[in-house]
């Protein structure tokens, strides 16, 4: 098995070593599963994390692999890195990997808006990956599912405006957030007070209309990410986007209520046809039979699910729909491994990445 990924020697075939950084985290665990499911080619797999987890043994495709410490020399001989660590960790270690010739697919927010770093969703802008200089960023989970769903509408009729309200699962804030939610739910059900450390408030039996910190003009950092990342991926900062991001006590699966205005009107049948034919989108839309996407049934699946599709009653270009996706899969690990696969396949085929 061989892959050819080194950005400094793109034409040279090498035996592929893939490193998964943050392998012990909420996203990292799913990255390992997606590497197996998507059959990402590798000769050797390295798992890296902090000193807290170094030495832990994780089984991947039936093989036990010992987690190693994240340090500069860990990237010697590594071709592809798939990384899911906090921003400040990515800021420090990604240059170590790039300097040693690896290509890094990074899930953190740290490099996403860097003009030298492509921000890639393979179904939408695979071509952008060929511009990489050693780093490719995977978008924020709430951005990814919205952009995948809107892509076929934008291709067919242009896109002027997006108004989105999110209902985001706690696992979007990492493994510690799941633990806090489960423990606090048990406590609240017993009439006790929960401990709050990950979230701003107790999320048990509650909603928190704040994800991230106050960024600007009353918007949170998560809301600003949805605006800026969508502009970058679509290559169009004229789209008017307003987001309200809300944390809900769901373990896995982000939901979004999306209203958009296209440039040209689309008929309802056409909108549903576009959704049902789009790459990575599954339409579930039968209100009479109570069929629509919901986070629990959509968990562990790689697709973006769309339903409750309606035309605006007052504006011929307005469309409302409901959108659900597993934040740890398409919102993170599935997308990153797809990028890794795209690189290995495209480099093997002389870097001719597909046009979307
Ligand atoms: N969760 C989502 O839905 C989602 C979606 C899209 C993007 N992301 C992004 O993906 C990244 C990871 O998120 P997550 O939810 O997987 O978080 P998480 O569950 O907290 O996992 C963090 C991972 O990073 C490792 N790590 C932390 N500090 C480290 C250090 N100093 N050196 C080496 N490794 C370190 C941890 O290893 P230890 O076990 O050693 O602590 C763990 O493997 C974040 O940037 C997040 O914004 C998350």
Coordinates of C-alpha atoms and ligand atoms in Angstrom, one line a residue:
X1 CA 0.0 0.0 0.0
X2 CA 1.5 3.4 -0.9
X3 CA 0.4 7.0 -0.8
X4 CA 2.0 10.1 -2.1
X5 CA 1.3 13.1 0.0
X6 CA 4.4 15.0 1.0
X7 CA 3.8 18.5 0.0
X8 CA 7.5 19.1 -0.6
X9 CA 7.9 16.0 -2.9
X10 CA 4.5 15.6 -4.5
X11 CA 5.7 13.4 -7.3
X12 CA 7.4 10.9 -5.1
X13 CA 5.6 7.7 -4.0
X14 CA 6.2 6.9 -0.4
X15 CA 5.0 4.2 1.9
X16 CA 2.3 6.0 3.8
X17 CA 2.5 6.7 7.4
X18 CA -0.6 8.4 8.8
X19 CA -0.6 10.1 12.2
X20 CA -3.8 10.8 14.1
X21 CA -3.2 13.6 16.6
X22 CA -5.8 13.9 19.4
X23 CA -6.6 10.2 18.8
X24 CA -8.1 9.9 22.4
X25 CA -10.6 12.7 22.0
X26 CA -14.3 12.8 20.9
X27 CA -13.4 13.5 17.3
X28 CA -10.1 11.5 17.3
X29 CA -11.9 8.3 18.2
X30 CA -14.3 8.7 15.3
X31 CA -11.3 9.6 13.0
X32 CA -9.9 6.1 13.7
X33 CA -13.3 4.5 12.9
X34 CA -13.6 6.6 9.6
X35 CA -10.1 5.7 8.5
X36 CA -11.2 2.0 8.6
X37 CA -14.7 2.7 7.2
X38 CA -13.5 4.9 4.3
X39 CA -10.4 2.6 3.7
X40 CA -7.9 5.4 3.9
X41 CA -4.7 3.8 2.6
X42 CA -1.8 3.7 5.1
X43 CA 1.3 1.6 5.7
X44 CA 1.6 2.6 9.3
X45 CA -0.7 4.3 11.7
X46 CA 0.6 6.5 14.6
X47 CA -1.6 7.7 17.4
X48 CA -0.5 10.9 19.2
X49 CA -1.9 12.7 22.3
X50 CA -0.7 14.5 25.4
X51 CA 1.3 13.0 28.3
X52 CA -2.1 12.3 29.9
X53 CA -2.8 9.6 27.4
X54 CA 0.6 8.5 26.1
X55 CA 1.0 4.8 26.7
X56 CA -2.7 4.0 26.3
X57 CA -3.5 1.2 23.9
X58 CA -6.2 1.7 21.3
X59 CA -7.3 -1.0 18.9
X60 CA -7.7 0.0 15.3
X61 CA -9.0 -2.6 12.7
X62 CA -8.1 -5.3 15.2
X63 CA -4.5 -4.1 15.8
X64 CA -3.5 -2.7 19.2
X65 CA -1.6 0.6 18.8
X66 CA 0.1 2.5 21.7
X67 CA -0.6 6.2 21.9
X68 CA 2.6 8.2 21.7
X69 CA 3.5 11.6 23.1
X70 CA 2.9 14.6 20.7
X71 CA 6.4 16.0 20.2
X72 CA 8.3 17.3 17.2
X73 CA 10.2 14.1 16.3
X74 CA 6.9 12.1 16.4
X75 CA 6.4 13.4 12.8
X76 CA 9.6 12.0 11.4
X77 CA 8.6 9.9 8.4
X78 CA 4.9 10.9 8.6
X79 CA 3.1 11.6 5.3
X80 CA -0.4 12.6 6.4
X81 CA -1.6 14.0 9.7
X82 CA -5.3 14.1 10.7
X83 CA -5.5 16.3 13.8
X84 CA -8.2 17.1 16.2
X85 CA -6.8 19.0 19.2
X86 CA -7.7 22.3 20.9
X87 CA -6.7 25.4 18.9
X88 CA -3.6 26.3 21.0
X89 CA -2.2 22.8 20.6
X90 CA -2.7 22.9 16.8
X91 CA -1.0 26.3 16.7
X92 CA 2.1 24.8 18.2
X93 CA 2.4 21.3 16.7
X94 CA 1.2 21.7 13.1
X95 CA 4.4 23.6 12.0
X96 CA 6.5 20.7 13.5
X97 CA 4.7 18.3 11.1
X98 CA 4.8 20.5 8.1
X99 CA 8.5 21.2 8.6
X100 CA 9.1 17.5 8.5
X101 CA 7.2 17.1 5.1
X102 CA 3.8 15.9 6.2
X103 CA 0.5 17.3 5.0
X104 CA -1.8 18.2 7.9
X105 CA -5.6 18.0 7.8
X106 CA -6.6 20.0 10.9
X107 CA -10.0 20.1 12.6
X108 CA -9.2 23.0 14.9
X109 CA -10.3 26.6 14.2
X110 CA -6.7 27.9 14.4
X111 CA -5.8 27.8 10.6
X112 CA -9.3 27.9 9.0
X113 CA -9.2 31.6 8.1
X114 CA -5.5 31.7 7.1
X115 CA -5.5 32.8 3.4
X116 CA -2.7 30.2 2.7
X117 CA -4.9 27.3 4.1
X118 CA -7.7 25.9 2.1
X119 CA -10.9 25.2 4.0
X120 CA -12.4 22.1 2.4
X121 CA -15.6 20.2 2.2
X122 CA -15.0 17.6 -0.5
X123 CA -18.6 17.6 -1.8
X124 CA -18.4 21.4 -2.2
X125 CA -14.9 22.7 -2.9
X126 CA -12.6 19.7 -3.4
X127 CA -10.5 21.7 -5.9
X128 CA -9.4 24.1 -3.2
X129 CA -7.4 21.2 -1.6
X130 CA -4.9 21.3 -4.4
X131 CA -3.8 24.8 -3.3
X132 CA -2.5 23.6 0.0
X133 CA 0.9 24.5 1.3
X134 CA 1.1 21.7 3.8
X135 CA -2.1 22.5 5.8
X136 CA -5.8 21.9 4.9
X137 CA -8.4 22.9 7.4
X138 CA -11.7 21.2 8.0
X139 CA -14.6 23.6 8.8
X140 CA -16.6 24.0 12.0
X141 CA -19.2 21.3 12.5
X142 CA -22.2 23.7 12.3
X143 CA -20.8 25.3 9.1
X144 CA -20.1 22.0 7.4
X145 CA -23.6 20.6 7.5
X146 CA -25.2 23.9 6.5
X147 CA -22.9 24.4 3.5
X148 CA -23.3 20.8 2.3
X149 CA -27.1 21.3 2.3
X150 CA -27.0 24.7 0.7
X151 CA -24.5 23.8 -2.0
X152 CA -27.0 22.2 -4.5
X153 CA -29.5 25.1 -4.1
X154 CA -26.7 27.7 -4.6
X155 CA -25.5 25.8 -7.7
X156 CA -29.0 25.8 -9.2
X157 CA -30.2 29.3 -8.2
X158 CA -27.5 31.4 -6.5
X159 CA -27.6 32.3 -2.8
X160 CA -28.3 35.8 -1.3
X161 CA -29.1 35.3 2.3
X162 CA -29.0 32.7 5.1
X163 CA -30.6 32.9 8.5
X164 CA -29.8 29.9 10.7
X165 CA -30.6 28.9 14.2
X166 CA -28.6 25.9 15.5
X167 CA -29.4 23.3 18.2
X168 CA -26.0 21.9 18.9
X169 CA -25.1 18.7 20.7
X170 CA -22.9 18.8 23.7
X171 CA -20.2 16.5 22.1
X172 CA -19.3 19.5 20.0
X173 CA -17.5 20.7 23.1
X174 CA -15.5 17.4 23.5
X175 CA -15.6 14.3 25.7
X176 CA -15.6 16.3 28.9
X177 CA -18.8 18.0 27.8
X178 CA -20.6 14.6 27.4
X179 CA -19.5 13.6 30.9
X180 CA -20.7 16.9 32.4
X181 CA -24.1 16.6 30.7
X182 CA -24.7 12.9 31.7
X183 CA -23.6 13.5 35.4
X184 CA -25.6 16.7 35.7
X185 CA -28.7 15.2 34.2
X186 CA -28.6 12.4 36.8
X187 CA -28.2 15.1 39.5
X188 CA -31.0 17.3 38.3
X189 CA -33.3 14.3 38.1
X190 CA -32.5 13.7 41.8
X191 CA -33.2 17.3 42.7
X192 CA -29.5 18.0 43.2
X193 CA -27.3 20.8 41.7
X194 CA -24.9 19.9 38.9
X195 CA -21.3 21.0 38.6
X196 CA -20.5 23.4 35.8
X197 CA -17.0 23.4 34.2
X198 CA -17.2 22.9 30.4
X199 CA -20.3 25.1 29.8
X200 CA -21.3 28.6 31.0
X201 CA -24.4 27.1 32.8
X202 CA -25.8 23.7 33.6
X203 CA -26.9 22.2 30.3
X204 CA -29.0 19.4 31.9
X205 CA -32.8 19.9 31.0
X206 CA -31.7 23.3 29.7
X207 CA -30.7 25.3 26.6
X208 CA -27.8 27.7 26.5
X209 CA -27.9 30.5 23.8
X210 CA -24.2 30.9 23.8
X211 CA -21.6 28.8 22.0
X212 CA -18.1 30.2 22.3
X213 CA -17.2 33.7 23.6
X214 CA -18.6 37.1 22.8
X215 CA -16.8 37.9 19.5
X216 CA -18.3 41.0 18.0
X217 CA -21.5 43.1 17.8
X218 CA -23.3 40.7 20.2
X219 CA -22.4 37.6 18.1
X220 CA -20.6 34.7 19.6
X221 CA -17.4 33.2 18.2
X222 CA -19.4 30.1 16.9
X223 CA -21.8 32.4 15.1
X224 CA -19.0 34.4 13.5
X225 CA -17.3 31.2 12.4
X226 CA -20.5 30.2 10.6
X227 CA -20.5 33.5 8.7
X228 CA -16.8 33.7 7.8
X229 CA -16.2 30.0 7.0
X230 CA -19.3 29.9 4.8
X231 CA -18.0 32.9 2.8
X232 CA -14.5 31.3 2.5
X233 CA -15.8 27.9 1.3
X234 CA -18.3 29.4 -1.2
X235 CA -15.7 32.1 -2.2
X236 CA -18.5 34.7 -1.9
X237 CA -18.6 37.2 1.0
X238 CA -21.6 39.0 -0.4
X239 CA -24.0 36.3 1.1
X240 CA -25.9 37.9 4.0
X241 CA -25.6 35.4 6.9
X242 CA -27.0 35.7 10.4
X243 CA -26.6 32.8 12.9
X244 CA -27.9 32.1 16.4
X245 CA -26.1 29.2 18.0
X246 CA -27.7 27.3 20.8
X247 CA -26.4 24.4 22.9
X248 CA -29.0 21.7 23.6
X249 CA -28.8 18.7 25.9
X250 CA -28.4 16.2 23.1
X251 CA -25.2 14.0 23.1
X252 CA -24.5 13.7 19.4
X253 CA -26.0 15.4 16.3
X254 CA -26.4 19.1 15.5
X255 CA -29.7 20.3 14.2
X256 CA -30.2 23.6 12.3
X257 CA -33.3 25.5 11.2
X258 CA -32.2 27.2 8.0
X259 CA -33.9 29.9 6.0
X260 CA -32.3 31.0 2.8
X261 CA -33.0 33.2 -0.1
X262 CA -31.8 32.1 -3.6
X263 CA -31.2 34.6 -6.4
X264 CA -33.7 32.8 -8.7
X265 CA -36.9 31.2 -7.5
X266 CA -37.1 27.4 -7.3
X267 CA -40.2 25.3 -7.2
X268 CA -40.7 23.0 -4.1
X269 CA -40.4 19.8 -6.2
X270 CA -37.2 21.1 -7.7
X271 CA -35.8 22.0 -4.3
X272 CA -36.5 18.5 -3.0
X273 CA -35.0 16.9 -6.2
X274 CA -31.9 19.0 -5.7
X275 CA -31.5 17.8 -2.1
X276 CA -32.2 14.2 -2.9
X277 CA -29.6 14.1 -5.7
X278 CA -26.9 16.1 -3.9
X279 CA -23.7 14.3 -2.8
X280 CA -23.7 13.7 0.9
X281 CA -27.3 14.8 1.5
X282 CA -30.2 12.5 2.4
X283 CA -33.7 13.9 2.2
X284 CA -36.3 12.7 4.8
X285 CA -39.4 14.7 4.4
X286 CA -42.9 13.3 5.0
X287 CA -44.7 15.4 7.6
X288 CA -47.9 13.4 7.3
X289 CA -46.1 10.3 8.4
X290 CA -44.0 12.2 11.0
X291 CA -40.8 11.6 9.0
X292 CA -38.0 14.2 9.3
X293 CA -34.4 14.1 10.5
X294 CA -33.7 14.0 14.2
X295 CA -30.3 13.8 16.0
X296 CA -30.6 10.3 17.6
X297 CA -31.6 8.4 14.4
X298 CA -29.0 10.4 12.4
X299 CA -26.1 9.8 14.8
X300 CA -23.3 7.6 13.6
X301 CA -24.2 8.2 9.9
X302 CA -21.9 10.2 7.6
X303 CA -24.6 12.2 5.7
X304 CA -26.2 15.6 6.1
X305 CA -30.0 15.0 6.6
X306 CA -32.5 17.5 5.3
X307 CA -36.3 17.7 5.9
X308 CA -39.3 19.9 6.6
X309 CA -38.6 21.7 3.3
X310 CA -41.0 24.7 2.7
X311 CA -41.2 27.6 0.3
X312 CA -41.5 31.0 2.0
X313 CA -45.2 32.1 2.1
X314 CA -44.2 35.7 1.3
X315 CA -41.1 35.7 -0.8
X316 CA -40.7 33.7 -4.0
X317 CA -37.0 33.1 -3.4
X318 CA -37.3 32.1 0.3
X319 CA -36.8 28.5 1.4
X320 CA -37.0 27.0 4.9
X321 CA -35.7 23.6 5.9
X322 CA -34.4 21.5 8.9
X323 CA -30.9 20.0 8.7
X324 CA -29.3 17.4 11.0
X325 CA -25.9 15.8 11.0
X326 CA -23.6 13.9 13.3
X327 CA -21.2 16.6 14.5
X328 CA -18.5 14.1 15.1
X329 CA -18.9 12.5 11.7
X330 CA -19.6 14.8 8.8
X331 CA -19.1 17.8 11.1
X332 CA -15.5 16.6 11.9
X333 CA -14.0 13.2 11.4
X334 CA -15.8 12.0 8.2
X335 CA -14.9 15.3 6.5
X336 CA -11.3 15.2 7.6
X337 CA -10.8 11.6 6.5
X338 CA -12.6 12.3 3.2
X339 CA -10.0 15.1 2.6
X340 CA -7.2 12.6 3.4
X341 CA -8.6 10.2 0.9
X342 CA -9.0 12.9 -1.7
X343 CA -5.4 13.8 -1.3
X344 CA -4.1 10.3 -1.5
X345 CA -6.3 9.5 -4.6
X346 CA -5.7 12.8 -6.3
X347 CA -1.9 12.9 -5.7
X348 CA -1.7 9.3 -7.1
X349 CA -3.6 10.7 -10.1
X350 CA -1.1 13.6 -10.6
X351 CA -3.0 16.1 -8.4
X352 CA -6.0 16.5 -10.6
X353 CA -8.6 17.2 -8.0
X354 CA -12.2 17.1 -9.1
X355 CA -14.2 20.2 -9.9
X356 CA -17.4 20.6 -7.9
Ligands
LIG1 N1 -16.4 17.8 18.8 C1 -16.9 18.2 17.7 O1 -18.0 18.0 17.3 C2 -15.9 19.0 16.7 C3 -16.3 19.3 15.4 C4 -15.5 20.0 14.6 C5 -14.2 20.3 15.1 N2 -13.9 20.1 16.3 C6 -12.6 20.5 16.8 O2 -11.7 19.3 17.0 C7 -10.8 19.6 18.0 C8 -10.9 18.4 19.0 O3 -12.2 18.4 19.6 P1 -12.8 17.2 20.5 O4 -14.2 17.5 20.6 O5 -12.3 15.9 20.0 O6 -12.0 17.5 21.9 P2 -11.7 16.5 23.1 O7 -12.6 15.4 23.2 O8 -11.4 17.3 24.2 O9 -10.2 15.8 22.6 C9 -9.1 16.6 22.5 C10 -7.9 15.7 22.1 O10 -6.8 16.6 22.0 C11 -5.7 16.0 22.8 N3 -4.9 17.1 23.4 C12 -5.4 18.1 24.2 N4 -4.3 18.8 24.7 C13 -3.2 18.2 24.1 C14 -1.8 18.5 24.2 N5 -1.3 19.6 25.0 N6 -1.0 17.8 23.5 C15 -1.4 16.7 22.8 N7 -2.7 16.4 22.7 C16 -3.6 17.1 23.3 C17 -6.4 15.2 23.8 O11 -5.5 14.2 24.3 P3 -5.4 13.7 25.8 O12 -6.3 12.5 25.9 O13 -4.0 13.4 26.0 O14 -5.9 14.8 26.7 C18 -7.6 14.6 23.0 O15 -7.1 13.5 22.2 C19 -11.1 21.0 18.6 O16 -10.3 21.9 18.0 C20 -12.6 21.2 18.1 O17 -12.9 22.5 18.0 C21 -14.7 19.4 17.2

